[in-house]
Amino acid sequence: MRKTAPTPRTRIRRSPEYAHYDTRQLYDIIDAAHLCHIAFHDGNSVHSLPMACWRVGDHLHIHGSTGSRLMQSLCIGMEVSISICHFDGLVLARSAFNHSMNYRSAVIYGCFTPINDETAKLEVLDHFMERLAPGRVRDIRNGNRKELGATIVLRLPLTEAAVKIRAGGPIDDEKDLDLPVWAGVLPVALVKLPAIAEPGQQIATPDYVSSWTADAHKPV
Amino acid sequence: MRKTAPTPRTRIRRSPEYAHYDTRQLYDIIDAAHLCHIAFHDGNSVHSLPMACWRVGDHLHIHGSTGSRLMQSLCIGMEVSISICHFDGLVLARSAFNHSMNYRSAVIYGCFTPINDETAKLEVLDHFMERLAPGRVRDIRNGNRKELGATIVLRLPLTEAAVKIRAGGPIDDEKDLDLPVWAGVLPVALVKLPAIAEPGQQIATPDYVSSWTADAHKPV
């Protein structure tokens, strides 16, 4: 288990008590996310864009169109910083200054490389579908050669990353503890809502859809 | 109402039918968010970090410690790209290729400047508290001179931004419409959960806490 930052730029200086450098917490945060924010500098300016992402083993994956300038830029190994943050609640302290948020955050550095081998590409795309809807990969029309050819799949090794997690109630100054002010947490969660079928379908509802609806109002 | 991108780098090229350049959609996306992802290049590498944010009028605000290297860097007018994205659901099409996500996304470019005037700083911090818990600003112990002095508040004009919104069901190829595959949306939402009071309090529950709990399972 890694207890120190892998590099100077991943060492967390503010509130280091919330820092983690182990892959367990990093993978949990990635696996709970459907999207990440990718930052890069294209030579003219810095950009930050949201992208769908998924993990397979010790790599993060994204995909996109061969026509996308972003994907073309990332293909050539431009350095990126990737941010994922789950917002878990507002933390209300007795003083304005000690208010905070609960969150699970990961920041990852590295370079993407394309997966060019067609079999390997199909395999990680199947992993992506399995992540979205387990079992669905057997139902759908799979990508044909033209569609696959129009899709770039990139992967980035999860070797340089830092995790920061804050959970629990407010941390007030000792002298503020007796103030007559409500203190606690206003929690939030990203939850599933009942599935919405396209109108006019004569299709039996697959398990991954009915279980999504059965889990409505539970965390994603 | 603005119908075109304010600058070349905010012009959305991929799926331009989802693009918006008007402040109404931009402000709605910001006001629904409690955090944003800020990208910048510090001369050595690119970074992307999550930060709490709030809007007052036509500016986005962030705050942090004077001891934070990030805040010190942003203070001197480094160019940033800011990304906010609300994930609204998985869109399941009949073919693998046409799967998508529903989302509301904003990308903002600009430079932060510090609010140095103490009265102006207090005013935007009060706006922040009002955003977190309406009315609470009258309950809490407000920041003293030392705490205020240790806090940097930065603002960025919302003049260069692009919004991309996808909503609704899948868009399948005509030839795939009769395939025996379930199609539709698996929606998600960020919802409020019941408030958690710090143990041992003898304080009446304020309105903004009881209304949060009354709104449990409704969107944030």
Tab-separated table of N, CA and C in Angstrom, chain A residues 9 13-14 34-35 37 39-41 45-50 52 65 67-69 79-81 83-85 87 90 92-97 99 101 105 107 109 129 132 136 139-141 143 147 151 169-170 173 175-176 179-198 201 203 205-206 208-209 212 220, chain B residues 9 13-14 34-35 37 39-41 45-50 52 65 67-69 79-81 83-85 87 90 92-97 99 101 105 107 109 129 132 136 139-141 143 147 151 169-170 173 175-176 179-198 201 203 205-206 208-209 212 220:
chain	number	residue	atom	x	y	z
A	9	ARG	N	4.456	16.701	-7.625
A	9	ARG	CA	3.243	17.440	-7.974
A	9	ARG	C	1.958	16.759	-7.507
A	13	ARG	N	-0.625	19.242	-0.095
A	13	ARG	CA	-0.094	20.114	0.956
A	13	ARG	C	-1.191	20.688	1.846
A	14	ARG	N	-2.346	21.064	1.237
A	14	ARG	CA	-3.471	21.598	2.023
A	14	ARG	C	-4.239	20.423	2.624
A	34	HIS	N	-18.779	8.369	-13.851
A	34	HIS	CA	-19.033	8.132	-15.274
A	34	HIS	C	-18.308	9.160	-16.134
A	35	LEU	N	-17.840	10.239	-15.502
A	35	LEU	CA	-17.074	11.201	-16.294
A	35	LEU	C	-15.956	11.836	-15.503
A	37	HIS	N	-12.813	15.198	-15.835
A	37	HIS	CA	-12.490	16.479	-16.476
A	37	HIS	C	-11.025	16.423	-16.892
A	39	ALA	N	-7.741	18.167	-18.452
A	39	ALA	CA	-7.073	19.443	-18.727
A	39	ALA	C	-5.824	19.197	-19.557
A	40	PHE	N	-5.619	20.073	-20.532
A	40	PHE	CA	-4.400	19.994	-21.347
A	40	PHE	C	-4.126	21.386	-21.906
A	41	HIS	N	-2.889	21.585	-22.360
A	41	HIS	CA	-2.500	22.859	-22.957
A	41	HIS	C	-2.138	22.565	-24.404
A	45	SER	N	-3.623	27.707	-25.474
A	45	SER	CA	-4.258	27.962	-24.182
A	45	SER	C	-4.589	26.655	-23.497
A	46	VAL	N	-4.953	26.794	-22.235
A	46	VAL	CA	-5.305	25.630	-21.443
A	46	VAL	C	-6.790	25.331	-21.661
A	47	HIS	N	-7.138	24.048	-21.632
A	47	HIS	CA	-8.522	23.628	-21.813
A	47	HIS	C	-8.892	22.620	-20.730
A	48	SER	N	-10.150	22.626	-20.351
A	48	SER	CA	-10.668	21.632	-19.419
A	48	SER	C	-11.998	21.145	-19.976
A	49	LEU	N	-12.094	19.860	-20.260
A	49	LEU	CA	-13.295	19.334	-20.906
A	49	LEU	C	-13.780	18.075	-20.205
A	50	PRO	N	-15.097	17.930	-20.067
A	50	PRO	CA	-15.627	16.699	-19.482
A	50	PRO	C	-15.649	15.580	-20.512
A	52	ALA	N	-16.526	11.112	-20.890
A	52	ALA	CA	-16.862	9.818	-20.306
A	52	ALA	C	-15.566	9.031	-20.099
A	65	SER	N	-14.412	10.453	-31.244
A	65	SER	CA	-14.409	10.357	-32.695
A	65	SER	C	-13.036	10.693	-33.271
A	67	GLY	N	-12.781	12.352	-35.730
A	67	GLY	CA	-12.952	13.716	-36.216
A	67	GLY	C	-12.789	14.769	-35.129
A	68	SER	N	-12.617	14.340	-33.880
A	68	SER	CA	-12.513	15.297	-32.773
A	68	SER	C	-11.088	15.820	-32.633
A	69	ARG	N	-10.960	17.129	-32.626
A	69	ARG	CA	-9.625	17.713	-32.469
A	69	ARG	C	-9.019	17.366	-31.124
A	79	GLU	N	0.543	15.914	-22.562
A	79	GLU	CA	0.385	15.673	-21.125
A	79	GLU	C	-0.958	16.211	-20.625
A	80	VAL	N	-1.611	15.417	-19.783
A	80	VAL	CA	-2.913	15.834	-19.258
A	80	VAL	C	-2.935	15.757	-17.725
A	81	SER	N	-3.871	16.501	-17.172
A	81	SER	CA	-4.214	16.357	-15.763
A	81	SER	C	-5.717	16.084	-15.725
A	83	SER	N	-9.217	15.299	-13.506
A	83	SER	CA	-9.833	15.528	-12.204
A	83	SER	C	-11.203	14.863	-12.149
A	84	ILE	N	-11.433	14.133	-11.053
A	84	ILE	CA	-12.741	13.521	-10.784
A	84	ILE	C	-13.107	13.922	-9.359
A	85	CYS	N	-14.320	14.388	-9.154
A	85	CYS	CA	-14.698	14.757	-7.778
A	85	CYS	C	-16.163	14.419	-7.527
A	87	PHE	N	-19.167	14.981	-5.081
A	87	PHE	CA	-19.608	15.923	-4.048
A	87	PHE	C	-20.568	15.181	-3.110
A	90	LEU	N	-22.664	19.346	2.150
A	90	LEU	CA	-22.228	20.633	2.692
A	90	LEU	C	-22.001	20.461	4.187
A	92	LEU	N	-21.695	22.260	7.656
A	92	LEU	CA	-22.029	23.537	8.285
A	92	LEU	C	-21.414	23.611	9.681
A	93	ALA	N	-20.428	24.481	9.828
A	93	ALA	CA	-19.756	24.673	11.114
A	93	ALA	C	-20.365	25.873	11.837
A	94	ARG	N	-19.958	26.072	13.092
A	94	ARG	CA	-20.517	27.180	13.883
A	94	ARG	C	-19.950	28.533	13.452
A	95	SER	N	-18.792	28.530	12.830
A	95	SER	CA	-18.225	29.778	12.301
A	95	SER	C	-18.193	29.719	10.783
A	96	ALA	N	-18.321	30.869	10.154
A	96	ALA	CA	-18.282	30.931	8.687
A	96	ALA	C	-17.002	30.277	8.162
A	97	PHE	N	-15.900	30.582	8.825
A	97	PHE	CA	-14.574	30.174	8.378
A	97	PHE	C	-14.411	28.652	8.309
A	99	HIS	N	-16.725	26.341	7.653
A	99	HIS	CA	-17.599	25.611	6.737
A	99	HIS	C	-16.756	24.834	5.732
A	101	MET	N	-16.888	21.172	2.704
A	101	MET	CA	-17.668	20.230	1.910
A	101	MET	C	-17.121	18.843	2.141
A	105	SER	N	-12.151	13.006	-4.107
A	105	SER	CA	-11.537	13.640	-5.270
A	105	SER	C	-10.260	12.917	-5.693
A	107	VAL	N	-6.959	13.360	-8.569
A	107	VAL	CA	-6.267	14.105	-9.619
A	107	VAL	C	-5.178	13.183	-10.178
A	109	TYR	N	-2.191	12.471	-13.309
A	109	TYR	CA	-1.326	13.052	-14.338
A	109	TYR	C	-0.840	11.947	-15.268
A	129	MET	N	-19.172	-0.941	-22.021
A	129	MET	CA	-20.605	-1.276	-22.070
A	129	MET	C	-21.010	-2.048	-20.817
A	132	LEU	N	-21.583	0.311	-18.097
A	132	LEU	CA	-22.818	1.090	-18.236
A	132	LEU	C	-24.036	0.231	-17.904
A	136	ARG	N	-25.537	-6.070	-21.249
A	136	ARG	CA	-26.101	-5.463	-22.459
A	136	ARG	C	-25.262	-5.727	-23.704
A	139	ASP	N	-26.814	-7.940	-26.104
A	139	ASP	CA	-28.085	-7.563	-26.734
A	139	ASP	C	-27.905	-6.672	-27.959
A	140	ILE	N	-27.017	-5.725	-27.861
A	140	ILE	CA	-26.949	-4.648	-28.848
A	140	ILE	C	-26.306	-5.058	-30.157
A	141	ARG	N	-26.530	-4.217	-31.163
A	141	ARG	CA	-25.768	-4.375	-32.401
A	141	ARG	C	-24.369	-3.841	-32.157
A	143	GLY	N	-20.463	-2.638	-32.871
A	143	GLY	CA	-19.909	-1.729	-33.861
A	143	GLY	C	-19.424	-2.488	-35.096
A	147	GLU	N	-17.720	1.882	-37.997
A	147	GLU	CA	-17.930	2.572	-36.721
A	147	GLU	C	-16.693	2.463	-35.827
A	151	THR	N	-13.756	5.413	-34.319
A	151	THR	CA	-13.656	5.587	-32.868
A	151	THR	C	-12.207	5.459	-32.404
A	169	GLY	N	-18.523	15.250	10.061
A	169	GLY	CA	-19.076	16.534	10.500
A	169	GLY	C	-18.068	17.671	10.509
A	170	PRO	N	-18.531	18.862	10.908
A	170	PRO	CA	-17.658	20.042	10.929
A	170	PRO	C	-16.578	19.939	12.008
A	173	ASP	N	-13.609	25.453	15.865
A	173	ASP	CA	-12.635	25.878	16.864
A	173	ASP	C	-13.222	25.571	18.248
A	175	LYS	N	-13.266	27.206	20.925
A	175	LYS	CA	-13.987	28.340	21.527
A	175	LYS	C	-15.371	28.561	20.907
A	176	ASP	N	-15.641	27.956	19.756
A	176	ASP	CA	-16.935	28.155	19.085
A	176	ASP	C	-17.953	27.073	19.426
A	179	LEU	N	-21.374	27.959	20.919
A	179	LEU	CA	-22.218	28.965	20.258
A	179	LEU	C	-23.572	28.336	19.902
A	180	PRO	N	-24.654	29.131	20.001
A	180	PRO	CA	-25.988	28.578	19.718
A	180	PRO	C	-26.272	28.530	18.208
A	181	VAL	N	-25.465	27.737	17.509
A	181	VAL	CA	-25.565	27.653	16.052
A	181	VAL	C	-25.681	26.179	15.664
A	182	TRP	N	-26.657	25.857	14.821
A	182	TRP	CA	-26.805	24.477	14.360
A	182	TRP	C	-25.558	24.067	13.579
A	183	ALA	N	-25.043	22.889	13.883
A	183	ALA	CA	-23.861	22.391	13.177
A	183	ALA	C	-24.141	20.975	12.696
A	184	GLY	N	-23.682	20.661	11.515
A	184	GLY	CA	-23.894	19.312	10.971
A	184	GLY	C	-23.631	19.271	9.485
A	185	VAL	N	-24.199	18.261	8.858
A	185	VAL	CA	-23.942	18.043	7.433
A	185	VAL	C	-25.269	18.001	6.668
A	186	LEU	N	-25.295	18.648	5.506
A	186	LEU	CA	-26.392	18.509	4.555
A	186	LEU	C	-25.891	17.592	3.435
A	187	PRO	N	-26.187	16.298	3.531
A	187	PRO	CA	-25.589	15.346	2.572
A	187	PRO	C	-26.292	15.366	1.207
A	188	VAL	N	-25.571	14.972	0.200
A	188	VAL	CA	-26.131	14.788	-1.139
A	188	VAL	C	-25.627	13.456	-1.701
A	189	ALA	N	-26.327	12.944	-2.700
A	189	ALA	CA	-25.871	11.722	-3.369
A	189	ALA	C	-26.365	11.719	-4.804
A	190	LEU	N	-25.554	11.155	-5.677
A	190	LEU	CA	-25.968	10.930	-7.064
A	190	LEU	C	-26.714	9.597	-7.081
A	191	VAL	N	-28.013	9.636	-7.424
A	191	VAL	CA	-28.825	8.421	-7.337
A	191	VAL	C	-29.417	8.044	-8.696
A	192	LYS	N	-29.795	6.781	-8.791
A	192	LYS	CA	-30.498	6.282	-9.977
A	192	LYS	C	-31.958	6.731	-9.916
A	193	LEU	N	-32.540	7.014	-11.060
A	193	LEU	CA	-33.977	7.291	-11.159
A	193	LEU	C	-34.574	6.240	-12.095
A	194	PRO	N	-35.890	6.018	-12.007
A	194	PRO	CA	-36.488	4.951	-12.823
A	194	PRO	C	-36.165	5.084	-14.315
A	195	ALA	N	-35.872	3.952	-14.958
A	195	ALA	CA	-35.539	3.922	-16.387
A	195	ALA	C	-36.697	4.468	-17.224
A	196	ILE	N	-36.350	5.121	-18.332
A	196	ILE	CA	-37.354	5.663	-19.259
A	196	ILE	C	-37.179	4.947	-20.599
A	197	ALA	N	-38.149	4.086	-20.943
A	197	ALA	CA	-38.061	3.337	-22.205
A	197	ALA	C	-38.473	4.235	-23.368
A	198	GLU	N	-37.855	4.034	-24.526
A	198	GLU	CA	-38.313	4.707	-25.741
A	198	GLU	C	-39.750	4.281	-26.020
A	201	GLN	N	-42.017	0.464	-27.782
A	201	GLN	CA	-41.185	-0.744	-27.845
A	201	GLN	C	-41.981	-1.988	-27.467
A	203	ILE	N	-40.440	-4.805	-26.430
A	203	ILE	CA	-39.265	-5.559	-26.001
A	203	ILE	C	-39.395	-5.860	-24.511
A	205	THR	N	-38.246	-6.052	-20.837
A	205	THR	CA	-37.274	-5.218	-20.138
A	205	THR	C	-36.107	-6.077	-19.662
A	206	PRO	N	-34.900	-5.771	-20.102
A	206	PRO	CA	-33.767	-6.609	-19.673
A	206	PRO	C	-33.448	-6.404	-18.180
A	208	TYR	N	-30.747	-5.589	-16.590
A	208	TYR	CA	-29.975	-4.418	-16.161
A	208	TYR	C	-30.834	-3.162	-16.132
A	209	VAL	N	-31.976	-3.183	-16.850
A	209	VAL	CA	-32.886	-2.033	-16.798
A	209	VAL	C	-33.834	-2.168	-15.602
A	212	TRP	N	-31.991	-1.465	-12.467
A	212	TRP	CA	-31.739	-0.017	-12.320
A	212	TRP	C	-32.970	0.652	-11.690
A	220	VAL	N	-25.746	5.817	-7.403
A	220	VAL	CA	-25.247	5.259	-8.666
A	220	VAL	C	-24.033	4.387	-8.374
B	9	ARG	N	-12.251	29.669	-29.629
B	9	ARG	CA	-12.019	28.485	-28.786
B	9	ARG	C	-13.252	28.037	-28.015
B	13	ARG	N	-17.718	22.339	-31.972
B	13	ARG	CA	-17.685	21.720	-33.300
B	13	ARG	C	-18.333	20.347	-33.312
B	14	ARG	N	-18.143	19.566	-32.253
B	14	ARG	CA	-18.758	18.243	-32.162
B	14	ARG	C	-20.194	18.404	-31.673
B	34	HIS	N	-22.081	23.010	-7.095
B	34	HIS	CA	-21.354	23.463	-5.912
B	34	HIS	C	-19.854	23.447	-6.149
B	35	LEU	N	-19.437	22.778	-7.215
B	35	LEU	CA	-18.005	22.803	-7.499
B	35	LEU	C	-17.716	22.795	-8.988
B	37	HIS	N	-14.190	22.457	-11.934
B	37	HIS	CA	-12.829	21.940	-12.121
B	37	HIS	C	-12.017	23.023	-12.822
B	39	ALA	N	-8.614	24.325	-14.568
B	39	ALA	CA	-7.383	23.902	-15.234
B	39	ALA	C	-6.491	25.115	-15.454
B	40	PHE	N	-5.193	24.928	-15.220
B	40	PHE	CA	-4.219	25.992	-15.496
B	40	PHE	C	-2.871	25.332	-15.743
B	41	HIS	N	-1.969	26.113	-16.344
B	41	HIS	CA	-0.613	25.616	-16.600
B	41	HIS	C	0.328	26.506	-15.799
B	45	SER	N	3.713	22.229	-15.656
B	45	SER	CA	2.747	21.257	-16.157
B	45	SER	C	1.332	21.789	-15.992
B	46	VAL	N	0.409	21.062	-16.612
B	46	VAL	CA	-0.991	21.435	-16.545
B	46	VAL	C	-1.588	20.781	-15.303
B	47	HIS	N	-2.535	21.475	-14.683
B	47	HIS	CA	-3.199	20.963	-13.490
B	47	HIS	C	-4.705	21.117	-13.646
B	48	SER	N	-5.452	20.201	-13.050
B	48	SER	CA	-6.906	20.308	-13.004
B	48	SER	C	-7.335	19.987	-11.583
B	49	LEU	N	-7.987	20.943	-10.928
B	49	LEU	CA	-8.333	20.770	-9.517
B	49	LEU	C	-9.782	21.145	-9.264
B	50	PRO	N	-10.471	20.381	-8.414
B	50	PRO	CA	-11.846	20.752	-8.067
B	50	PRO	C	-11.851	21.861	-7.009
B	52	ALA	N	-14.722	24.631	-4.791
B	52	ALA	CA	-16.069	25.160	-4.558
B	52	ALA	C	-16.200	26.466	-5.340
B	65	SER	N	-7.272	29.599	0.852
B	65	SER	CA	-6.350	30.130	1.846
B	65	SER	C	-5.222	30.921	1.182
B	67	GLY	N	-2.410	30.663	2.126
B	67	GLY	CA	-1.282	29.724	2.160
B	67	GLY	C	-1.301	28.742	0.998
B	68	SER	N	-2.368	28.775	0.183
B	68	SER	CA	-2.485	27.810	-0.910
B	68	SER	C	-1.707	28.286	-2.130
B	69	ARG	N	-0.852	27.416	-2.642
B	69	ARG	CA	-0.077	27.789	-3.831
B	69	ARG	C	-0.985	27.995	-5.031
B	79	GLU	N	-4.068	32.390	-16.777
B	79	GLU	CA	-5.256	32.019	-17.542
B	79	GLU	C	-5.775	30.633	-17.128
B	80	VAL	N	-7.086	30.535	-17.009
B	80	VAL	CA	-7.685	29.267	-16.599
B	80	VAL	C	-8.772	28.832	-17.578
B	81	SER	N	-9.057	27.539	-17.534
B	81	SER	CA	-10.236	26.988	-18.195
B	81	SER	C	-11.008	26.242	-17.115
B	83	SER	N	-14.347	23.934	-15.965
B	83	SER	CA	-15.320	22.984	-16.486
B	83	SER	C	-16.306	22.582	-15.388
B	84	ILE	N	-17.578	22.627	-15.733
B	84	ILE	CA	-18.650	22.160	-14.841
B	84	ILE	C	-19.498	21.208	-15.666
B	85	CYS	N	-19.821	20.037	-15.111
B	85	CYS	CA	-20.669	19.119	-15.871
B	85	CYS	C	-21.609	18.368	-14.941
B	87	PHE	N	-24.061	15.341	-14.706
B	87	PHE	CA	-24.346	14.066	-15.384
B	87	PHE	C	-25.808	13.706	-15.126
B	90	LEU	N	-27.574	7.796	-18.489
B	90	LEU	CA	-26.979	6.976	-19.535
B	90	LEU	C	-28.017	6.783	-20.631
B	92	LEU	N	-29.133	4.605	-23.698
B	92	LEU	CA	-28.897	3.286	-24.290
B	92	LEU	C	-29.572	3.183	-25.654
B	93	ALA	N	-28.734	3.138	-26.699
B	93	ALA	CA	-29.234	3.031	-28.070
B	93	ALA	C	-29.213	1.565	-28.501
B	94	ARG	N	-29.774	1.293	-29.674
B	94	ARG	CA	-29.839	-0.091	-30.159
B	94	ARG	C	-28.489	-0.584	-30.677
B	95	SER	N	-27.618	0.335	-31.047
B	95	SER	CA	-26.265	-0.051	-31.469
B	95	SER	C	-25.263	0.494	-30.457
B	96	ALA	N	-24.160	-0.222	-30.305
B	96	ALA	CA	-23.112	0.211	-29.377
B	96	ALA	C	-22.668	1.642	-29.691
B	97	PHE	N	-22.504	1.897	-30.980
B	97	PHE	CA	-21.956	3.158	-31.461
B	97	PHE	C	-22.793	4.370	-31.060
B	99	HIS	N	-24.687	4.794	-28.334
B	99	HIS	CA	-24.851	5.046	-26.911
B	99	HIS	C	-24.339	6.447	-26.584
B	101	MET	N	-24.608	9.932	-23.344
B	101	MET	CA	-24.948	10.356	-21.989
B	101	MET	C	-25.774	11.622	-22.088
B	105	SER	N	-23.277	20.827	-19.531
B	105	SER	CA	-21.856	21.121	-19.365
B	105	SER	C	-21.542	22.569	-19.724
B	107	VAL	N	-18.053	25.201	-20.194
B	107	VAL	CA	-16.605	25.433	-20.192
B	107	VAL	C	-16.389	26.941	-20.280
B	109	TYR	N	-13.578	30.274	-20.017
B	109	TYR	CA	-12.180	30.716	-20.108
B	109	TYR	C	-12.044	32.103	-19.475
B	129	MET	N	-22.504	31.949	1.481
B	129	MET	CA	-23.227	31.306	2.588
B	129	MET	C	-24.714	31.213	2.270
B	132	LEU	N	-25.305	28.336	0.129
B	132	LEU	CA	-25.201	27.049	0.816
B	132	LEU	C	-26.420	26.796	1.688
B	136	ARG	N	-28.677	31.402	6.893
B	136	ARG	CA	-27.695	30.990	7.892
B	136	ARG	C	-26.683	32.089	8.224
B	139	ASP	N	-27.012	33.450	11.559
B	139	ASP	CA	-26.837	32.577	12.732
B	139	ASP	C	-25.376	32.433	13.156
B	140	ILE	N	-24.514	32.271	12.166
B	140	ILE	CA	-23.141	31.838	12.439
B	140	ILE	C	-22.260	32.953	13.002
B	141	ARG	N	-21.134	32.505	13.561
B	141	ARG	CA	-20.101	33.483	13.926
B	141	ARG	C	-19.398	33.889	12.642
B	143	GLY	N	-16.690	35.704	10.077
B	143	GLY	CA	-15.233	35.714	10.081
B	143	GLY	C	-14.677	36.947	10.807
B	147	GLU	N	-9.317	35.774	10.233
B	147	GLU	CA	-9.825	34.745	9.318
B	147	GLU	C	-10.028	35.320	7.912
B	151	THR	N	-8.094	34.584	3.993
B	151	THR	CA	-8.930	34.076	2.900
B	151	THR	C	-8.774	34.934	1.657
B	169	GLY	N	-33.931	10.873	-25.287
B	169	GLY	CA	-33.636	9.474	-25.592
B	169	GLY	C	-32.550	9.288	-26.635
B	170	PRO	N	-32.269	8.010	-26.961
B	170	PRO	CA	-31.216	7.713	-27.932
B	170	PRO	C	-31.611	8.134	-29.351
B	173	ASP	N	-29.653	4.840	-35.647
B	173	ASP	CA	-29.701	4.826	-37.106
B	173	ASP	C	-31.050	4.248	-37.527
B	175	LYS	N	-31.861	2.223	-39.779
B	175	LYS	CA	-31.827	0.780	-40.045
B	175	LYS	C	-31.795	-0.067	-38.761
B	176	ASP	N	-31.490	0.575	-37.612
B	176	ASP	CA	-31.407	-0.184	-36.352
B	176	ASP	C	-32.706	-0.147	-35.553
B	179	LEU	N	-34.465	-3.398	-34.492
B	179	LEU	CA	-33.710	-4.447	-33.790
B	179	LEU	C	-34.380	-4.728	-32.437
B	180	PRO	N	-34.369	-5.993	-32.005
B	180	PRO	CA	-35.024	-6.345	-30.737
B	180	PRO	C	-34.143	-6.013	-29.523
B	181	VAL	N	-33.840	-4.729	-29.355
B	181	VAL	CA	-32.936	-4.269	-28.292
B	181	VAL	C	-33.647	-3.171	-27.500
B	182	TRP	N	-33.659	-3.291	-26.202
B	182	TRP	CA	-34.256	-2.256	-25.360
B	182	TRP	C	-33.499	-0.937	-25.571
B	183	ALA	N	-34.253	0.138	-25.763
B	183	ALA	CA	-33.626	1.463	-25.935
B	183	ALA	C	-34.302	2.438	-24.991
B	184	GLY	N	-33.519	3.323	-24.422
B	184	GLY	CA	-34.080	4.311	-23.506
B	184	GLY	C	-32.997	4.966	-22.674
B	185	VAL	N	-33.403	5.544	-21.564
B	185	VAL	CA	-32.477	6.294	-20.722
B	185	VAL	C	-32.484	5.731	-19.306
B	186	LEU	N	-31.291	5.613	-18.721
B	186	LEU	CA	-31.165	5.313	-17.291
B	186	LEU	C	-30.782	6.630	-16.607
B	187	PRO	N	-31.773	7.347	-16.066
B	187	PRO	CA	-31.485	8.692	-15.546
B	187	PRO	C	-30.832	8.662	-14.165
B	188	VAL	N	-30.104	9.704	-13.874
B	188	VAL	CA	-29.529	9.904	-12.533
B	188	VAL	C	-29.792	11.343	-12.102
B	189	ALA	N	-29.700	11.582	-10.798
B	189	ALA	CA	-29.835	12.953	-10.292
B	189	ALA	C	-29.063	13.094	-8.995
B	190	LEU	N	-28.499	14.274	-8.785
B	190	LEU	CA	-27.855	14.601	-7.511
B	190	LEU	C	-28.964	15.098	-6.589
B	191	VAL	N	-29.206	14.353	-5.505
B	191	VAL	CA	-30.342	14.691	-4.634
B	191	VAL	C	-29.883	15.007	-3.202
B	192	LYS	N	-30.742	15.714	-2.488
B	192	LYS	CA	-30.524	15.993	-1.071
B	192	LYS	C	-30.843	14.753	-0.254
B	193	LEU	N	-30.085	14.522	0.813
B	193	LEU	CA	-30.405	13.459	1.768
B	193	LEU	C	-30.654	14.127	3.125
B	194	PRO	N	-31.361	13.430	4.040
B	194	PRO	CA	-31.701	14.071	5.319
B	194	PRO	C	-30.470	14.626	6.054
B	195	ALA	N	-30.637	15.824	6.626
B	195	ALA	CA	-29.548	16.486	7.353
B	195	ALA	C	-29.079	15.626	8.526
B	196	ILE	N	-27.795	15.728	8.837
B	196	ILE	CA	-27.200	14.990	9.962
B	196	ILE	C	-26.668	16.019	10.961
B	197	ALA	N	-27.345	16.131	12.114
B	197	ALA	CA	-26.904	17.114	13.122
B	197	ALA	C	-25.715	16.566	13.899
B	198	GLU	N	-24.807	17.459	14.326
B	198	GLU	CA	-23.737	17.060	15.215
B	198	GLU	C	-24.367	16.549	16.511
B	201	GLN	N	-26.417	18.396	20.417
B	201	GLN	CA	-26.804	19.802	20.274
B	201	GLN	C	-28.156	20.081	20.941
B	203	ILE	N	-30.043	22.763	20.066
B	203	ILE	CA	-30.352	23.905	19.212
B	203	ILE	C	-31.599	23.585	18.394
B	205	THR	N	-33.800	23.311	15.244
B	205	THR	CA	-33.383	23.104	13.848
B	205	THR	C	-33.800	24.315	13.018
B	206	PRO	N	-32.839	24.984	12.391
B	206	PRO	CA	-33.213	26.161	11.587
B	206	PRO	C	-33.977	25.759	10.315
B	208	TYR	N	-33.527	26.373	7.180
B	208	TYR	CA	-32.797	25.891	6.004
B	208	TYR	C	-32.357	24.443	6.182
B	209	VAL	N	-32.301	23.959	7.440
B	209	VAL	CA	-31.974	22.545	7.670
B	209	VAL	C	-33.238	21.691	7.560
B	212	TRP	N	-34.209	21.383	3.999
B	212	TRP	CA	-33.314	20.451	3.288
B	212	TRP	C	-33.800	19.013	3.503
B	220	VAL	N	-30.735	18.501	-5.862
B	220	VAL	CA	-30.030	19.605	-5.182
B	220	VAL	C	-30.325	20.894	-5.931
